[in-house]
XYZ file of C-alpha atoms in Angstrom:
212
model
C 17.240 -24.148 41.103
C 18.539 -20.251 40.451
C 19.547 -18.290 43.548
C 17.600 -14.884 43.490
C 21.026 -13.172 42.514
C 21.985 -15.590 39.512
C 18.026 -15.285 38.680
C 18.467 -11.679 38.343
C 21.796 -12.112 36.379
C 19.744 -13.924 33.821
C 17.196 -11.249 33.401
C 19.899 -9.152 32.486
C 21.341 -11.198 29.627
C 17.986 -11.913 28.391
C 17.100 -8.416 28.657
C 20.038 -7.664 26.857
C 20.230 -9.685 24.040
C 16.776 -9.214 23.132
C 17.218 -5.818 22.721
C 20.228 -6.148 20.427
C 17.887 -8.712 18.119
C 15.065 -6.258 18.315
C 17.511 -2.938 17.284
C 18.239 -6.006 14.241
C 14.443 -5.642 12.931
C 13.438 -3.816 10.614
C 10.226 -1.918 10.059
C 7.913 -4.526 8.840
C 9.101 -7.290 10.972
C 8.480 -4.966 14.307
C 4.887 -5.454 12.377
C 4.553 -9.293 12.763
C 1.993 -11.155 14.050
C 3.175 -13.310 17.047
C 1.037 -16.452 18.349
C 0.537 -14.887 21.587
C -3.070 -13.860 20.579
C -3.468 -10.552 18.914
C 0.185 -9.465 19.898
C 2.688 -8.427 17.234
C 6.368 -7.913 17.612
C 6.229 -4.662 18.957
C 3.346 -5.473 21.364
C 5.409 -7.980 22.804
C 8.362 -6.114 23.437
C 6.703 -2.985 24.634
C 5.259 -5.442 27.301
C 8.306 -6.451 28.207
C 9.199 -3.304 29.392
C 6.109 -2.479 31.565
C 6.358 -4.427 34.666
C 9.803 -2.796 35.755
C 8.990 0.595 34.731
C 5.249 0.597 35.684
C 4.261 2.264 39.554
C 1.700 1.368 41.731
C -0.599 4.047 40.803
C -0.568 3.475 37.479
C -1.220 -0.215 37.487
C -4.098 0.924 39.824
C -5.773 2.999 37.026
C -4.768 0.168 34.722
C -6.516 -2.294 36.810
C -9.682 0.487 37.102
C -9.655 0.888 33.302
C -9.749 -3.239 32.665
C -12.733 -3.407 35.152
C -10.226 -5.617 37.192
C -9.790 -8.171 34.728
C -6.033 -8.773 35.204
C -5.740 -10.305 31.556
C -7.119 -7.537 29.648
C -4.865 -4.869 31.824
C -2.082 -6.587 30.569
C -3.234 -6.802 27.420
C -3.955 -2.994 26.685
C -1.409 -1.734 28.865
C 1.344 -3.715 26.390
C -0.723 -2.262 23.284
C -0.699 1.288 24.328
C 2.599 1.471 25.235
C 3.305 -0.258 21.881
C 2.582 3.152 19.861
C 5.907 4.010 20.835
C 8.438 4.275 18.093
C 10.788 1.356 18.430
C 13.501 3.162 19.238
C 11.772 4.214 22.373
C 10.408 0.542 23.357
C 14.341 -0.528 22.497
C 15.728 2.064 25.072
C 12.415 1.222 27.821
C 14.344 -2.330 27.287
C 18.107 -1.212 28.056
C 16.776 0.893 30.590
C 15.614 -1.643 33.105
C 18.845 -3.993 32.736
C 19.947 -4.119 36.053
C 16.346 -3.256 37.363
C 14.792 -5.307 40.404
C 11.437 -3.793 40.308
C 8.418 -6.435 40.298
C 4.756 -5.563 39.291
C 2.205 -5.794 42.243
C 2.159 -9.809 43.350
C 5.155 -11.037 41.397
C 8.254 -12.896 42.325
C 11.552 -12.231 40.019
C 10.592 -15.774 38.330
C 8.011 -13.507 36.675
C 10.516 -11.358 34.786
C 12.328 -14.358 33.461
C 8.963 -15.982 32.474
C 7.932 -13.290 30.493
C 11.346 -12.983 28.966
C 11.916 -16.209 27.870
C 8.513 -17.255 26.432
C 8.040 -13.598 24.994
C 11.412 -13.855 23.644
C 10.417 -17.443 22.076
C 7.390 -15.864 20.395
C 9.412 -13.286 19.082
C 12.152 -15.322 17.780
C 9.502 -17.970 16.550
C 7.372 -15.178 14.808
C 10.400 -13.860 12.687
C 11.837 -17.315 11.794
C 14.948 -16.851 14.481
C 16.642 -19.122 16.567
C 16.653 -17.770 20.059
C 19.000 -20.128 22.311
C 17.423 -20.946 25.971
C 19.665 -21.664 29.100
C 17.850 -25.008 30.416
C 18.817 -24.213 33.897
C 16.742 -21.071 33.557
C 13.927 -22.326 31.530
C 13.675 -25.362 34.797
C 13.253 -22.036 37.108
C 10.602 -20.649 35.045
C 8.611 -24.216 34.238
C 8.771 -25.067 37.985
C 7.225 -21.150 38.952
C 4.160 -21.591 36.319
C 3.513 -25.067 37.578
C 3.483 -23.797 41.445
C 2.032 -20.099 40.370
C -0.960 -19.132 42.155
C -0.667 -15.306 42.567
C -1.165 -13.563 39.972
C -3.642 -16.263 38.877
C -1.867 -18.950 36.201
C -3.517 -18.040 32.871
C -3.248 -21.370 31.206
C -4.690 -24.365 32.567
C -1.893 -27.320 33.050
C -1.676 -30.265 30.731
C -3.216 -33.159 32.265
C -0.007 -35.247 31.207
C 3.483 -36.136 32.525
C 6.184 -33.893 31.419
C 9.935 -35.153 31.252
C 12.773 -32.637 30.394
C 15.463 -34.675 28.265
C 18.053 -32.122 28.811
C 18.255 -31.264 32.538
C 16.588 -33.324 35.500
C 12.686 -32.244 35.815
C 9.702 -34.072 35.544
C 6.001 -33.225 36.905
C 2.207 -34.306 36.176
C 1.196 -37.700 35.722
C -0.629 -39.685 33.094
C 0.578 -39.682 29.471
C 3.965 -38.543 29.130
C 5.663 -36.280 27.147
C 9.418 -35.665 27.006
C 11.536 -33.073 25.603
C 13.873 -30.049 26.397
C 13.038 -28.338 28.788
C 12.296 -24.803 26.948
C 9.730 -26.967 24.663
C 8.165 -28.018 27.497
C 7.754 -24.318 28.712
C 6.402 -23.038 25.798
C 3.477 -25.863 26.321
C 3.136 -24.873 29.867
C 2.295 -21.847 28.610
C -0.003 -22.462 26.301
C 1.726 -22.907 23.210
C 1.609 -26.476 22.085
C 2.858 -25.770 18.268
C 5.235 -23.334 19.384
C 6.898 -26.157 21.721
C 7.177 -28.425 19.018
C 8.264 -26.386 16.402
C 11.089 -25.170 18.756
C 12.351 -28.529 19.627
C 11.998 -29.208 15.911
C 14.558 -26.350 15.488
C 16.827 -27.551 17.719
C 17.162 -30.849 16.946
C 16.116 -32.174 20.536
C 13.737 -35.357 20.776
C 10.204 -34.471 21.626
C 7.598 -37.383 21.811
C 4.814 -38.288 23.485
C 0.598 -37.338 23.263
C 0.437 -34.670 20.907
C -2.921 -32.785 22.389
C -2.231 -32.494 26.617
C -5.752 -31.989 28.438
């Protein structure tokens, strides 16, 4: 597994190269819907600047404001902040590279989480290939199977889940296998997502189609 330093190290590059493909987009694809819910590009990306740049106050009034409903902070916090123009939510992005900030209750796993599903939904919303270190995606599969604070927001798939391109398996009962970023997006609740990137990529990914 990452060491906290090479963790970080990875958050930069992600955080980096995502805002080079997002300074790439033009006006109407910062406009696309994403599958993660109501989110479109630029919703997604202005959340990915929010949990570094975000204080404690604010994510107090945030909390206040969602009636403590952790999901729906997130959710409106990431949509206001989204009104930005995009060069502003591009230069919120460069700004934290090299940040260690957390949001209240979060390990550094969470900032690679977010980056590379978000970044997945991104790339997968605008028809882009979005390559995936599987040494990082094991880190982030093995935090949302373990998470417990802040509360996991998808359920787990009742299955067992083999990674065909690095060594990591978990679950039990009908098995599916495939690379290990596929296996994250259905970890995190995106079933088609997982198999269309796998489909992208080439990599083998069989098994029950419909985890419960």
């Amino acid at each position: 597994m990452l060491e906290t330093d090479e963790l970080w190290q990875v958050v930069d590059r992600e955080r980096e190269s995502l805002a080079d493909l997002l300074e790439s987009l033009d006006a109407e694809e910062w406009e696309t819907p994403t599958r993660c819910g109501d989110w479109r590009v630029r919703d997604v990306a202005a959340h990915l600047t929010l949990a570094a740049r975000i204080t404690r106050g604010q994510a107090v009034r945030e909390m206040i404001r969602a009636r403590g409903n952790w999901n729906r902070m997130i959710h409106d916090t990431a949509v206001g902040e989204a009104e930005a123009p995009v060069e502003v939510i591009v230069g919120h992005l460069r700004s934290i590279i090299g940040s260690r900030r957390l949001a209240p209750m979060t390990s550094p796993h969470e900032p690679l989480l977010d980056l590379l599903v978000h970044g997945q939904d991104i790339a997968l919303a605008l028809g882009r290939e979005r390559e995936v270190s599987p040494t990082a995606a094991r880190a982030a599969a093995e935090r949302v199977w373990t998470m417990r604070l802040p509360p996991r927001p998808w359920p787990l798939p009742r299955v067992r889940l083999v990674a065909t391109d690095i060594e990591w398996t978990r679950g039990a009962g009908g098995e599916i296998r495939g690379p290990i970023a596929a296996l994250l997006l259905l970890l995190t609740g995106r079933p088609e997502a997982a198999r269309e990137w796998a489909g992208r990529t080439g990599e083998p990914w069989t098994g029950v189609t419909t985890p419960r």
